[in-house]
Coordinates of C-alpha atoms in Angstrom, one line a residue:
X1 CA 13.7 -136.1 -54.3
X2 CA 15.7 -139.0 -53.1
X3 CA 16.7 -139.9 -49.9
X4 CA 20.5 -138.8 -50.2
X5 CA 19.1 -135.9 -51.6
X6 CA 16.8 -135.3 -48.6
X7 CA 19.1 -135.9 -45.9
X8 CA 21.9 -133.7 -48.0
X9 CA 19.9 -130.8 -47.6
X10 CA 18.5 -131.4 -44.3
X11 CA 22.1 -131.6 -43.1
X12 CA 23.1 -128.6 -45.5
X13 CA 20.7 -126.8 -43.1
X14 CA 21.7 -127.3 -40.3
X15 CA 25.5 -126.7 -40.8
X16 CA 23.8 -123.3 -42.0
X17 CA 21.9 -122.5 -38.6
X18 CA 25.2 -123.6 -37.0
X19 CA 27.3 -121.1 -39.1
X20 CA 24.1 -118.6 -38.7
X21 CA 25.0 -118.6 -34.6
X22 CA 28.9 -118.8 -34.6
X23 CA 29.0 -121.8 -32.9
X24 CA 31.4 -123.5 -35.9
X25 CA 35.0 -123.0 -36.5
X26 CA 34.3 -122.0 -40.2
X27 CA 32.0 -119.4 -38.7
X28 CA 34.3 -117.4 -36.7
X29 CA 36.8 -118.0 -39.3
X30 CA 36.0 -115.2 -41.8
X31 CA 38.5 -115.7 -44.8
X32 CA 37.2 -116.0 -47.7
X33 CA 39.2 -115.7 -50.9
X34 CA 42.4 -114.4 -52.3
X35 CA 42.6 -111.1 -54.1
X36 CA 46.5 -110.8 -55.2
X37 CA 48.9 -114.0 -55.0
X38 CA 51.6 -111.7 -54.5
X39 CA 55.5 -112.7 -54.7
X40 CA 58.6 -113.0 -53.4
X41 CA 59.2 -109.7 -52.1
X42 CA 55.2 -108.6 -52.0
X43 CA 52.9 -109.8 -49.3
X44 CA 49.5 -111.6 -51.0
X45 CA 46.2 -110.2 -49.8
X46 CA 43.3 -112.1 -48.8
X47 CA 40.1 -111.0 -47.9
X48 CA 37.4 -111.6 -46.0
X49 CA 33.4 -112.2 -46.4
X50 CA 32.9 -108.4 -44.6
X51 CA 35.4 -107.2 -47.6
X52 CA 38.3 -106.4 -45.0
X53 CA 42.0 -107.0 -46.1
X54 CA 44.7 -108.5 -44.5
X55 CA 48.5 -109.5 -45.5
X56 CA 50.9 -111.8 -43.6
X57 CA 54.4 -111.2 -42.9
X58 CA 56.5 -113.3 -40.9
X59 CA 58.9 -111.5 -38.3
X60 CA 62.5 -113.6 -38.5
X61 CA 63.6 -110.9 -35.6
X62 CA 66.1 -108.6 -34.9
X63 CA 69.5 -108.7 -36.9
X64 CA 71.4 -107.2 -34.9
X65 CA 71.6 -107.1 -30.6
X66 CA 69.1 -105.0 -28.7
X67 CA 70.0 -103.0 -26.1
X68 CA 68.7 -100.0 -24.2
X69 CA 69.3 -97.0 -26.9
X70 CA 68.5 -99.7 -30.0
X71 CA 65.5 -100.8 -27.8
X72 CA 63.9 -97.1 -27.6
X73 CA 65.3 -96.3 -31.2
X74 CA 63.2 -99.1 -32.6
X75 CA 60.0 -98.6 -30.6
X76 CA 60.2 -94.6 -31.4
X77 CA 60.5 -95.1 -34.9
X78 CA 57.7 -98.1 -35.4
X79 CA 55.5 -96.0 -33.5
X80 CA 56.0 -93.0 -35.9
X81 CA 55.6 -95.1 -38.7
X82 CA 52.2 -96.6 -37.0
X83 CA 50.9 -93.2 -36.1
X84 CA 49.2 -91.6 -39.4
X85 CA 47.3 -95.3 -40.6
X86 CA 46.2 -96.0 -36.6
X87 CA 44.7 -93.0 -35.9
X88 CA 42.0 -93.7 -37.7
X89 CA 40.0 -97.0 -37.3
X90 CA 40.8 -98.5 -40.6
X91 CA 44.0 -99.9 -40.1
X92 CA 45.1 -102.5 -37.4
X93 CA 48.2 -104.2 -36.5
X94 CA 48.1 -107.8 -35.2
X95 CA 51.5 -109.9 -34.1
X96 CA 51.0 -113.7 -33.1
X97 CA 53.9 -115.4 -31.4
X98 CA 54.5 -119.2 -30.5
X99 CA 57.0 -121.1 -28.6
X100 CA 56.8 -124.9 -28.5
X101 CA 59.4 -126.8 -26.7
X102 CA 58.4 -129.7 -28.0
X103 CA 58.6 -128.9 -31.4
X104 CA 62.3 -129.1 -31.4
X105 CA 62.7 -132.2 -32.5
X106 CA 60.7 -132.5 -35.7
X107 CA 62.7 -129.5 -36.9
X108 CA 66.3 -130.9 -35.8
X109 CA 64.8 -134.2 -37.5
X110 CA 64.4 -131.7 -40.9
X111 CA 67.6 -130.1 -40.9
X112 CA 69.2 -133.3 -39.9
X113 CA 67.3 -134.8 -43.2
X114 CA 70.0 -134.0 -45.9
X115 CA 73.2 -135.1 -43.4
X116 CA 71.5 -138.4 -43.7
X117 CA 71.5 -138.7 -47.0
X118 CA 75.1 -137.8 -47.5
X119 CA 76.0 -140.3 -45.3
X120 CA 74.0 -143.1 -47.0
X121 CA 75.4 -141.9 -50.2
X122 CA 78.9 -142.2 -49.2
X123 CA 78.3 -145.6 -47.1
X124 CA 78.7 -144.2 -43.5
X125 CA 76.9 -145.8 -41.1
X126 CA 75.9 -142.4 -38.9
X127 CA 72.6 -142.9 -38.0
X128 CA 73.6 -143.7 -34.1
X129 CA 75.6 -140.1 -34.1
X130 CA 72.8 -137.8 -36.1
X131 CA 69.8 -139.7 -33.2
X132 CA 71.9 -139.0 -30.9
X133 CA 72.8 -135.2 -32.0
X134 CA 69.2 -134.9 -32.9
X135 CA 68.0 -136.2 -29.3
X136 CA 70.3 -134.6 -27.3
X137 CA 70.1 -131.0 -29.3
X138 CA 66.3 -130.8 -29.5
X139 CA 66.6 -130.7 -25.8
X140 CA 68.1 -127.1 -25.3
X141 CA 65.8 -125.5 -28.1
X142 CA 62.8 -124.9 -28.7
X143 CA 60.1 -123.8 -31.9
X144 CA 59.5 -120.3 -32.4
X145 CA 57.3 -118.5 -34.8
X146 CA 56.4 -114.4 -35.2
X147 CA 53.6 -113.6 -37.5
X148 CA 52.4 -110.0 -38.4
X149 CA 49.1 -109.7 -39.7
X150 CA 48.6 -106.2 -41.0
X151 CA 44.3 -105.5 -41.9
X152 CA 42.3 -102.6 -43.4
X153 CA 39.2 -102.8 -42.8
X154 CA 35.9 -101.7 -44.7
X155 CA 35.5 -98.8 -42.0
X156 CA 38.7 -97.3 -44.3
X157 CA 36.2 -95.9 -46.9
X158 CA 32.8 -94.0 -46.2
X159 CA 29.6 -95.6 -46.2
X160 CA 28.7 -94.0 -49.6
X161 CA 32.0 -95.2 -51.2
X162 CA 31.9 -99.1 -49.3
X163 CA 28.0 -99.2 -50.5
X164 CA 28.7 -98.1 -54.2
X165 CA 31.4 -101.0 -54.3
X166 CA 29.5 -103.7 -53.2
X167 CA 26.5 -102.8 -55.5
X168 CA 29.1 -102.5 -58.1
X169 CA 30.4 -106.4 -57.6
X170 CA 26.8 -107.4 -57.0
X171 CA 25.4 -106.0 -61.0
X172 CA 28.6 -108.6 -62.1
X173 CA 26.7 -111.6 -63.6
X174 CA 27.9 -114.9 -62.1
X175 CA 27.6 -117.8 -64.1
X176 CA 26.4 -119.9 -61.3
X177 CA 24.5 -119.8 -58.2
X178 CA 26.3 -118.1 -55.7
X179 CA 27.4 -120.4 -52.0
X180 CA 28.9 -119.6 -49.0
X181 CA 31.0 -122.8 -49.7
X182 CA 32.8 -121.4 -52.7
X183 CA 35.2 -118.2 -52.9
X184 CA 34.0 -115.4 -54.4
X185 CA 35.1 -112.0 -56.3
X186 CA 32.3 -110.6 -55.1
X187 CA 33.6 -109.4 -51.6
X188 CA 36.7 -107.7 -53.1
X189 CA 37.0 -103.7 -53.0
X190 CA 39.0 -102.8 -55.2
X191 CA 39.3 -99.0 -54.0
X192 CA 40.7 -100.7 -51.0
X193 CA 43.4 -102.2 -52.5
X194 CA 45.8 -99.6 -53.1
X195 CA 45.2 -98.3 -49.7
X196 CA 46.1 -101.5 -48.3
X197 CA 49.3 -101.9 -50.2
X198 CA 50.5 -98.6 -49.2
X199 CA 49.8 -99.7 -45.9
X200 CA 51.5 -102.9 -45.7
X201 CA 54.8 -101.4 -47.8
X202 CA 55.0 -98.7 -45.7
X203 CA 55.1 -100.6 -42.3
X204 CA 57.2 -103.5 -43.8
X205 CA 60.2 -100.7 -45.5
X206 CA 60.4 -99.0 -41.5
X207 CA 60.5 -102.9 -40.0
X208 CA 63.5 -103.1 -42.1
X209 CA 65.3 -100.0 -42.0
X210 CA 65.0 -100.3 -38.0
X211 CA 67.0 -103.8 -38.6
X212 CA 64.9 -106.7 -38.6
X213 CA 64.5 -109.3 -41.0
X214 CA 61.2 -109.8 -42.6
X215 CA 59.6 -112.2 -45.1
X216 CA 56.5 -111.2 -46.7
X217 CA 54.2 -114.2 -47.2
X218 CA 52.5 -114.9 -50.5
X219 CA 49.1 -116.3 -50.2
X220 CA 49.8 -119.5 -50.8
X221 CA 52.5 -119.3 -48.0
X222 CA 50.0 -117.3 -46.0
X223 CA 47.6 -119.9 -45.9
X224 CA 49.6 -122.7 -45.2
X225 CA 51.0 -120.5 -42.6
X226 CA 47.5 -120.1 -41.0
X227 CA 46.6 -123.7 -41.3
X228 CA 50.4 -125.4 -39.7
X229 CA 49.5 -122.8 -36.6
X230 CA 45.8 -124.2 -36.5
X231 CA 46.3 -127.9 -37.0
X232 CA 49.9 -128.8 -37.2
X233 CA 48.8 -132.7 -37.3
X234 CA 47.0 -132.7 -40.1
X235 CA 49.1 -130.3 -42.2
X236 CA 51.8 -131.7 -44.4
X237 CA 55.2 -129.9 -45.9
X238 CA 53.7 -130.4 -49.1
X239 CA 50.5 -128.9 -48.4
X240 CA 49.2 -126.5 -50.4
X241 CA 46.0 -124.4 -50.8
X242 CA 43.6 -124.0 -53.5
X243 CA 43.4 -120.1 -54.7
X244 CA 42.2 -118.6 -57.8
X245 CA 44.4 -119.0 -60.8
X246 CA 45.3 -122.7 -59.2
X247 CA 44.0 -125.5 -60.6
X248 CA 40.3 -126.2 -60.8
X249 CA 39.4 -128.8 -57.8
X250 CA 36.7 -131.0 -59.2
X251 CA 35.2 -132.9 -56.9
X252 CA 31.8 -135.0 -56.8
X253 CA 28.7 -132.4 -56.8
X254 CA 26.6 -133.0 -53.7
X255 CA 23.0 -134.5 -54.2
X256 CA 21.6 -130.9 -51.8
X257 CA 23.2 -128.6 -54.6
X258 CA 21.2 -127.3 -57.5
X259 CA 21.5 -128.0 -61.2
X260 CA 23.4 -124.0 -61.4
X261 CA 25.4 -124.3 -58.3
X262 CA 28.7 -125.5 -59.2
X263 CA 30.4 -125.2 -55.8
X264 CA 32.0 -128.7 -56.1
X265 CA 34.4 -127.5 -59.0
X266 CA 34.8 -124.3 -57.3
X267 CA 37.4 -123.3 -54.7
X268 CA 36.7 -124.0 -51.1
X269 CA 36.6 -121.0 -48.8
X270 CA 39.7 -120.4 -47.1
X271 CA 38.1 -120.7 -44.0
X272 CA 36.9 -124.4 -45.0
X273 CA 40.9 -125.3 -46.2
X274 CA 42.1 -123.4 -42.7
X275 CA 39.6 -125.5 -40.9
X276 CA 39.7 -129.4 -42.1
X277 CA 38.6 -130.8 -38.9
X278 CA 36.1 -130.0 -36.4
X279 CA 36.7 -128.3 -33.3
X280 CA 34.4 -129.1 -29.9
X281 CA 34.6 -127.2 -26.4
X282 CA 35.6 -129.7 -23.5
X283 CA 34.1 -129.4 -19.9
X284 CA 32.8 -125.4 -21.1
X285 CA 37.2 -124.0 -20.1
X286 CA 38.8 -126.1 -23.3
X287 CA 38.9 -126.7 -26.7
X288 CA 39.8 -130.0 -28.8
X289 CA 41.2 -129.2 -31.8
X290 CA 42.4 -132.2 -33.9
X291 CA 45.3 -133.9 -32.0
X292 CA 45.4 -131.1 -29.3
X293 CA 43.6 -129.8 -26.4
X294 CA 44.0 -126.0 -26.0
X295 CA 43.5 -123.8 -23.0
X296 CA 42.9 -120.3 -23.8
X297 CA 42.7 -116.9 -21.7
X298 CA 42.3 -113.6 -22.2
X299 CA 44.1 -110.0 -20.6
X300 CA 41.6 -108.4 -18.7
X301 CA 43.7 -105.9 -17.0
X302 CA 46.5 -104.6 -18.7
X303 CA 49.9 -103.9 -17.8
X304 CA 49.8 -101.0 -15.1
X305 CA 54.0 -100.8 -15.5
X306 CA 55.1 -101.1 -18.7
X307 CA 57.8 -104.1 -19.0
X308 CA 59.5 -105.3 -22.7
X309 CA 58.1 -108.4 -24.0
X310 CA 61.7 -110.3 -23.2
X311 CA 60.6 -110.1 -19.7
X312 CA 57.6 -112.2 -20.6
X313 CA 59.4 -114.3 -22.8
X314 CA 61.9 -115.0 -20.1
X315 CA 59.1 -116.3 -17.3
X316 CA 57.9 -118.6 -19.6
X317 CA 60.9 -120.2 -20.7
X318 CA 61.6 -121.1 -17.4
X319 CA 57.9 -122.9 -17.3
X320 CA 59.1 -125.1 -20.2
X321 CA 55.7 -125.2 -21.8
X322 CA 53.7 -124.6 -25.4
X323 CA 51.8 -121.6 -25.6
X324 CA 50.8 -118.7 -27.9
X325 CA 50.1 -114.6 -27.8
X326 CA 48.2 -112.6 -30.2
X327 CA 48.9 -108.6 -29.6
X328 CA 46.1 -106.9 -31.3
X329 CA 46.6 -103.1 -32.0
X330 CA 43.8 -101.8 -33.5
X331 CA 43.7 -97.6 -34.7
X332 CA 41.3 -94.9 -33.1
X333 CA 41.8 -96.4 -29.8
X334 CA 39.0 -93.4 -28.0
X335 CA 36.0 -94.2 -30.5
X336 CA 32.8 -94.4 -28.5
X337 CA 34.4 -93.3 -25.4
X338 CA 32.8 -89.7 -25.7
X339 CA 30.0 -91.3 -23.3
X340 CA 31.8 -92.8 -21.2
X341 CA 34.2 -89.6 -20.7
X342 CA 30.8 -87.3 -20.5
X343 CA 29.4 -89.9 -17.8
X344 CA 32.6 -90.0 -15.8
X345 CA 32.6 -86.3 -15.5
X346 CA 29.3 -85.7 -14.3
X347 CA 29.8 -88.8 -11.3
X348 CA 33.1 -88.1 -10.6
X349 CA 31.9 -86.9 -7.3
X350 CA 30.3 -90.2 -6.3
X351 CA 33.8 -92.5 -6.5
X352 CA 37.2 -92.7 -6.7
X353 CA 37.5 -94.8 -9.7
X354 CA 35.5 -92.3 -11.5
X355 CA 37.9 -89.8 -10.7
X356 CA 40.7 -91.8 -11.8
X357 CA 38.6 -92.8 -15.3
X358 CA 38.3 -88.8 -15.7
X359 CA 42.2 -88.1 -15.7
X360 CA 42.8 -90.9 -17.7
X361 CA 40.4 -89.9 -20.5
X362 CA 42.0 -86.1 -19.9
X363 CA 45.6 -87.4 -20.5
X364 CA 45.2 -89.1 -23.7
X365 CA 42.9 -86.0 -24.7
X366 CA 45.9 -84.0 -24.1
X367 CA 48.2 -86.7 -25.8
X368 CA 45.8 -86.5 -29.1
X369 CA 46.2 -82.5 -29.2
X370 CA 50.1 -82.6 -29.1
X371 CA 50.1 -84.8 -31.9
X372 CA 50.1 -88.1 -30.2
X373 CA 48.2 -91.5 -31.1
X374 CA 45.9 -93.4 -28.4
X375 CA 45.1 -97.4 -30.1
X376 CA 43.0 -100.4 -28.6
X377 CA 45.0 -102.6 -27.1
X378 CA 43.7 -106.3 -26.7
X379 CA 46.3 -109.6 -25.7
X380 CA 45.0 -113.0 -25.9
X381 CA 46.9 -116.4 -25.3
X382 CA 46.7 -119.6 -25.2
X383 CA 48.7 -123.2 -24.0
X384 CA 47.8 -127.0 -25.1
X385 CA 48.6 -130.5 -24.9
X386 CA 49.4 -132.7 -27.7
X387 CA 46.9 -136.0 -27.0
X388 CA 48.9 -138.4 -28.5
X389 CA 51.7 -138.2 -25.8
X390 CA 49.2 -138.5 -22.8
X391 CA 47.7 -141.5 -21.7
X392 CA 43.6 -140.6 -21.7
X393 CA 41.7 -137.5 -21.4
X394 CA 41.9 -137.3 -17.7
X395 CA 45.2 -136.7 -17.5
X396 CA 45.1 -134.3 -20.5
X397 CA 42.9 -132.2 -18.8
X398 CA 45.4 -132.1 -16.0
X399 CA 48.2 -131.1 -17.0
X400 CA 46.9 -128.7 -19.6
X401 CA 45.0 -127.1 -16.3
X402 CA 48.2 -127.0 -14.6
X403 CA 50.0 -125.4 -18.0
X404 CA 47.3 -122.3 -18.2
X405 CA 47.8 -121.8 -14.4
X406 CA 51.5 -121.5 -15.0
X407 CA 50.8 -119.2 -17.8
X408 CA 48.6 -117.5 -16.4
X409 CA 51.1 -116.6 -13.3
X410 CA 53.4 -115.6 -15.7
X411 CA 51.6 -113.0 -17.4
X412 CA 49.9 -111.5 -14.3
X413 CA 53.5 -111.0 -13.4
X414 CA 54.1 -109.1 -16.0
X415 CA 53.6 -105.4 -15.0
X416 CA 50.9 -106.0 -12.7
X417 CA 48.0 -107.5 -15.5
X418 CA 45.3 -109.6 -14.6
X419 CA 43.9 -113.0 -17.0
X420 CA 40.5 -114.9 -17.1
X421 CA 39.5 -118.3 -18.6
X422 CA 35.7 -117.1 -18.7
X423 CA 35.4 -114.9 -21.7
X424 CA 32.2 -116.5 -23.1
X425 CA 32.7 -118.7 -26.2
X426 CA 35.9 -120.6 -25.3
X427 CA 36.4 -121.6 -29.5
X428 CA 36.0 -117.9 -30.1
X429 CA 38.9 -116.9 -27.7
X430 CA 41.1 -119.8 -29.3
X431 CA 40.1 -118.2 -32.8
X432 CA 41.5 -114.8 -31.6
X433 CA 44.4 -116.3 -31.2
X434 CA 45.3 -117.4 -34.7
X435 CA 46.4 -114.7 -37.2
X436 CA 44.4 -113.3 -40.0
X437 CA 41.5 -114.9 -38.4
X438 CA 39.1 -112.0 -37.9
X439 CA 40.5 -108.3 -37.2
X440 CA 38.5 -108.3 -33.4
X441 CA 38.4 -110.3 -30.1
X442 CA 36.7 -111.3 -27.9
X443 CA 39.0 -109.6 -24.9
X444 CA 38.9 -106.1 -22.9
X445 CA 40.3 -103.7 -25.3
X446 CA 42.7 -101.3 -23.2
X447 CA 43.3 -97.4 -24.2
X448 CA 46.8 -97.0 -24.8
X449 CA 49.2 -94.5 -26.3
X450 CA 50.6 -96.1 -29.3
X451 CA 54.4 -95.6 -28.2
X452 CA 53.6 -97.7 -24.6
X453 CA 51.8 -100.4 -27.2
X454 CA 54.7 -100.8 -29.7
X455 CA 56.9 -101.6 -26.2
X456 CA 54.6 -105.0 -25.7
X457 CA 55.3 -106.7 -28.6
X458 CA 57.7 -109.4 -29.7
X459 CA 59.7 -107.1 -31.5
X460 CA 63.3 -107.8 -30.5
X461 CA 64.2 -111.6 -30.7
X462 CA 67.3 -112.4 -32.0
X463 CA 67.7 -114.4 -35.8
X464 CA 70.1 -115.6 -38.1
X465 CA 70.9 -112.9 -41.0
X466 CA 71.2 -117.0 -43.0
X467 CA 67.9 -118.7 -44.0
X468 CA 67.3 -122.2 -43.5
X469 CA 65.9 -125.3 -41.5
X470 CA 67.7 -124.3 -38.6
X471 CA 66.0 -120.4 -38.5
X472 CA 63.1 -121.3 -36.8
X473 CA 64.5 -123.1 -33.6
X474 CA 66.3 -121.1 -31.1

């Protein structure tokens, strides 16, 4: 064995005891492969390494204006329509919105891009006018993005029917030697397939009969989706993703591979195209990820009153800063609370706040026998600083402390919740807050009744019924 070969592996193995521990990016990034492309009016699906299935579908907004009786017509009828697949734990709903302030200029720069052209074309000299429009303009808007990440996981089948599949796709010969490196066919269920489509059609058709406009991602778009919200820098317009049926990417083999691995002609993980930089935790609160330093926190309490997301939305804008929510709404809400309930009973005599945990777990008892639907609910968020625009990390650090304070005011505002910076693993939390990342996080899931959970997400922003550069600034 040759020295490259020697250090190859030896650095092979440790990536691998990194990934074994979840202390990588790639690790808590669980994509995997691609099963359907999909098209323009079908969402693509892509799967993870644990076999679960998720499809992206970005929320334009509302077409119409939202007041009171549209406002409760809208939440009544998503929450029927999310009633049957989240009351069981298959099934979860997640919604990932962004503002950035300081995005709108690249995007007035884009839709800007064609009036420049014309006006070389016809000899105008206009660039004066369109920097000053674009200057000027990009000061009163701001970037906003709504992203609906709809999973089924593997809990959706029984253990007999889950074990016979993945035995099934394991007898499949495979003409090389498998690597975590490489996407695979071997994590796809079929059986779940169906059962996800249904899914996804089912919730997209009611999100458009109640009036908003949606556009279901490919998973191309889906990707490239995931990877511009993780590291805008070092994602181009052209960018693209490597899936199966693309082209295959050749690329030299690595001296630590064997003579039947062909990973380096294979198709990267989607995790490894999502991820193409590194990502390392700053003074144990932040996280440095390419050209930005993010600060993220998690809900600990939730919202004792509940208040529409506009009022969050509104608080924020006033703070004039970049930041990010994921709403997670995950089915079977009161699985492996039985104990808890049991234990509650028994000591309610010794506190108060056993008491109050009693009639809580009696109420949404009583709203699962007339019919209702009780769902986790988990929020976590998360503000940054582009590096480029500050002078040195010092003064990076401080104003992205100052930004999560601010956002962290805001929220606690918000009906009464309560936030923390200290949830453990501070990459983990910022992975938790991309979308189709992993269907958990790390955050204290709340017991809610589905109709009070519908009422928290960014449902209701307004949108152009007309497509085009200038949609996604507002």
């Amino acid at each position: 064995m040759s020295w490259n070969a020697f250090f190859a592996s030896l650095d092979r193995f440790l990536w691998g005891a990194r990934d074994f521990f979840g202390i990588t990016p790639t690790s808590l990034c669980r994509l995997h492969t691609c099963d359907e492309e999909g098209g323009d009016n079908a969402c693509g699906i892509l799967v993870l390494d644990n076999a679960a299935m998720v499809s992206l579908v970005e929320l334009a907004g509302s077409l119409r204006l939202v007041g009171p009786e549209e406002y409760e017509s809208v939440c009544s009828g998503l929450a029927s329509a999310l009633a049957t697949p989240l009351s069981r734990e298959g099934h979860a709903v997640q919604m990932v919105f962004s503002c950035d302030p300081d995005d709108g200029e690249r995007i007035f720069a884009r839709a800007l891009a064609p009036h420049r052209v014309s006006a070389r074309a016809m000899g105008l000299a206009l660039d004066a006018v369109l920097d000053d429009w674009e200057r000027t303009l990009a000061g009163f808007c701001a970037s906003e993005r709504a992203l609906l990440a709809l999973w089924t996981k593997p809990s959706i089948l029984t253990r007999a029917e889950l074990g016979k599949a993945l035995r099934e796709n394991a007898r499949v010969p495979a003409p090389f030697v498998r690597t975590r490196e490489a996407q695979s066919s071997a994590v796809v269920v079929a059986r779940m397939r169906d059962v996800h489509k249904a899914f996804v059609q089912g919730v997209c058709d009611r999100l458009a009969g109640l009036g908003l406009r949606l556009v279901p991602l490919n998973a191309h778009a889906a990707v490239g989706a995931l990877r511009t919200c993780n590291v805008p820098e070092h994602t181009g317009d052209a960018w693209r993703p490597v899936l199966p049926g693309d082209r295959l990417p050749v690329r030299a083999k690595d001296p630590a591979d064997s003579d039947r691995d062909l990973g380096h002609v294979l198709f990267p993980t989607l995790a490894r195209q999502i991820w193409p930089c590194g990502a390392n935790v700053v003074s144990g609160r932040y996280v440095r990820v390419g050209e930005r330093l993010y600060a993220p926190l998690a809900l600990t309490l939730p919202p004792q009153s509940i208040l529409p997301f506009a009022s969050l939305f509104r608080s924020l804008l006033s703070e004039n800063l970049p930041w990010r929510a994921s709403f997670l709404v995950s089915g079977d809400g009161m699985r492996g609370q039985a104990l808890k309930s049991a234990a509650a009973s028994i000591l309610s005599f010794a506190s108060p706040s056993n008491k109050m945990l009693q009639q809580s777990f009696r109420a949404l008892q009583e709203l699962a026998l007339q019919g209702g639907c009780a769902v986790g609910f988990q929020l976590s968020l998360v503000t940054w600083v582009r590096l480029n625009c500050v002078s040195d990390s010092v003064e990076a650090r401080h104003i992205l402390a100052r930004r999560a304070a601010r956002l962290a005011s805001a929220v606690q505002a918000w009906g009464a919740c309560d936030t923390s910076f200290c949830t453990g693993d501070p990459l983990e939390l910022y992975c938790a807050t991309l979308p189709a990342c992993a269907p958990t996080q790390p955050t204290v899931k709340a017991i809610a009744p589905l109709d009070e959970a519908v009422r928290l997400l960014p449902l209701f922003r307004p949108t152009s019924p007309w497509t085009g550069p200038w949609s996604g600034c507002d």
